[in-house]
Amino acid sequence: MSEIERIIKNIEAGKTTATLETESAILRAKADDSNAILEVIEERALERAAGIDKEIEQGIIRKLSGVPFVAKDNFLTLGSKTTAASKILENFKSPLQATAIERLEAEGAICIGKSNLDSFAHGGSTENSYFGVTLNAKDKARVAGGSSGGSAVAVAKGIVPFALGTDTGGSIRQPASFNGVVGFKPSYGLISRFGVIAMASSTDTVGPITTSVADAELLTEILAGQDKKDMNVMSDGFKPVESGKKYRVGIIKEYMADGVDKKVRDRVVELTEKLAEKGHKVIEISVPTAKYALPVYYTVVPAEISSNLARYDGVRYGLRAKDAKTIAEVYGRSRDEGFVDENKRRILIGAFVLSSGFYDAYYQKAQKVRTLLINDFNQAFNNVDFLIGPVAPTLAFKIGKNAHDPLQAYMEDILTVPPSLAGLPAISVPAKVAGDELPVGVQIIAPYVKDAELLNFARVAHGVEHE
Ligand code: GLN
């Protein structure tokens, strides 16, 4: 039985209440010593729980009645601040909520806190948070991954049964891999991003972090579908499928290169062997352009960041530099004080690749290669239903290892950014590891909008791995 199912069953049986579930999650969040939670939402959460308990007394039980969760602190929420783990938004209180939060609340879920992230979701270790690093759920000397590090740790440590994250280039999948939980990045445009602080609008996605694929399916069904406030969302929504179909699965050749830690590659091989035993056809397949995805990503994404973050200018939101004498000084000093180094690095790179003298050489070239990558994926999916490979080239690394080497930090994203650039759905499913080993996930990628098929297969893969 999945975590969410268990809570709902207990609510139905009168063994627990929304208030009890909320109170105990709040206690766990407060007791957490891994800096996963930036702010606990107490008052509003308990008020909502009381309201849901009234409904339950009247026999109304929704899909998530009384189920507590946390949201990455780049989702606008009522009852708390929304900081994006930055100084510039340190005291920012939103007057409205993200659509994702609204949809979960409409089904009775209760947001009990905001989780830590790399500032503005720029990073893959949660070390770029203005509020300090989140510690890995399994080994406190190691990173949680990121940028949704707080969300992954909160689920891995059982503080909440699920969390919301965002994934622009791996930020749900990679921390899920590093902490041994399920992280699902849906197709671009499946889930509304209204009320989520924008990073790179052409790859930003919202998705769930859970302990099981079944919970990810349930949450995706609730979260997906048209939103009047986000014209980018496709209308079809999401319906889980249940199929015993034998699939064709391609191990991505380029993902199994020597630069990828053998411990990570071995888990992929083991899982595919088990899938083959169950009758799925496993072949090796090449996605040649994947090797260019990292430079493409680190051209296109900073370009979009430099544009999206222009609104934090010391005038409209958050921090404003004191005693500035000119408007240029307000802009310059507010941004200098309010952003961490990684934010600034990306804004500068973005402005550079978009500047008139370099636009053709960098930004436009990157977009052309991006099209080649999309074509490559389409080609691969002519021969297989799903692609499979590692999530990241390493296991969770030691805190500080890449702190002074941005390029090394970017290399961690080499296997998660290709599907992001192509808008494809992808999931990290925890592999089976011995009790004393670090967790690691296996990444499964599906064609665009084949989210339901992907989750159906991921459920099978998770099952064979842990049976
Ligand atoms: N680690 C990647 C980056 O730093 C992905 C971030 C994300 O998905 N938000 O850009």
Short mmCIF file of N, CA and C and ligand atoms in Angstrom, two decimals, residues 72 121-124 146-147 166-171 199 297-298 301 346 413, ligand 1:
data_model
loop_
_atom_site.label_atom_id
_atom_site.label_comp_id
_atom_site.label_asym_id
_atom_site.label_seq_id
_atom_site.Cartn_x
_atom_site.Cartn_y
_atom_site.Cartn_z
N LYS A 72 8.33 23.03 -2.41
CA LYS A 72 9.59 23.74 -2.61
C LYS A 72 9.31 25.24 -2.48
N ALA A 121 16.39 28.00 -7.69
CA ALA A 121 16.50 26.68 -8.32
C ALA A 121 17.74 26.56 -9.21
N HIS A 122 18.71 27.43 -8.98
CA HIS A 122 19.95 27.37 -9.77
C HIS A 122 20.97 26.47 -9.06
N GLY A 123 20.99 25.22 -9.45
CA GLY A 123 21.99 24.34 -8.88
C GLY A 123 21.51 22.91 -8.77
N GLY A 124 22.40 22.04 -8.32
CA GLY A 124 22.06 20.63 -8.21
C GLY A 124 22.54 20.04 -6.89
N GLY A 146 19.86 18.56 -5.86
CA GLY A 146 19.04 19.76 -5.98
C GLY A 146 18.58 19.99 -7.40
N SER A 147 17.83 21.00 -7.62
CA SER A 147 17.62 22.02 -6.63
C SER A 147 16.49 21.72 -5.63
N THR A 166 10.22 21.37 -8.50
CA THR A 166 10.25 21.83 -9.90
C THR A 166 11.50 21.24 -10.54
N ASP A 167 11.40 21.01 -11.85
CA ASP A 167 12.50 20.39 -12.58
C ASP A 167 12.68 21.15 -13.90
N THR A 168 13.79 21.87 -13.98
CA THR A 168 14.12 22.66 -15.18
C THR A 168 15.19 21.94 -15.99
N GLY A 169 16.08 21.24 -15.23
CA GLY A 169 17.14 20.48 -15.89
C GLY A 169 17.55 19.27 -15.04
N GLY A 170 16.67 18.86 -14.14
CA GLY A 170 16.99 17.69 -13.31
C GLY A 170 16.62 17.84 -11.85
N SER A 171 16.05 18.96 -11.49
CA SER A 171 15.89 19.29 -10.07
C SER A 171 14.91 18.46 -9.28
N MET A 199 12.18 30.13 -13.68
CA MET A 199 13.63 30.03 -13.88
C MET A 199 13.89 30.11 -15.39
N TYR A 297 22.16 23.49 -22.87
CA TYR A 297 21.39 23.87 -21.67
C TYR A 297 21.99 25.11 -21.01
N TYR A 298 23.32 25.10 -20.84
CA TYR A 298 23.96 26.22 -20.13
C TYR A 298 24.16 27.45 -21.03
N VAL A 301 19.38 28.16 -20.98
CA VAL A 301 18.78 28.39 -19.66
C VAL A 301 19.25 29.70 -19.03
N ARG A 346 24.73 33.18 -13.75
CA ARG A 346 23.79 32.83 -14.82
C ARG A 346 23.21 34.07 -15.49
N ASP A 413 24.73 17.60 -14.20
CA ASP A 413 23.43 17.69 -14.88
C ASP A 413 23.43 17.03 -16.26
N1 GLN B 1 21.03 21.49 -11.81
C1 GLN B 1 20.39 22.12 -12.92
C2 GLN B 1 20.79 23.58 -12.97
O1 GLN B 1 21.47 24.00 -12.09
C3 GLN B 1 18.90 21.95 -12.85
C4 GLN B 1 18.21 22.95 -12.03
C5 GLN B 1 16.73 22.78 -12.04
O2 GLN B 1 16.18 21.83 -12.62
N2 GLN B 1 16.05 23.73 -11.44
O3 GLN B 1 20.38 24.30 -13.84
#
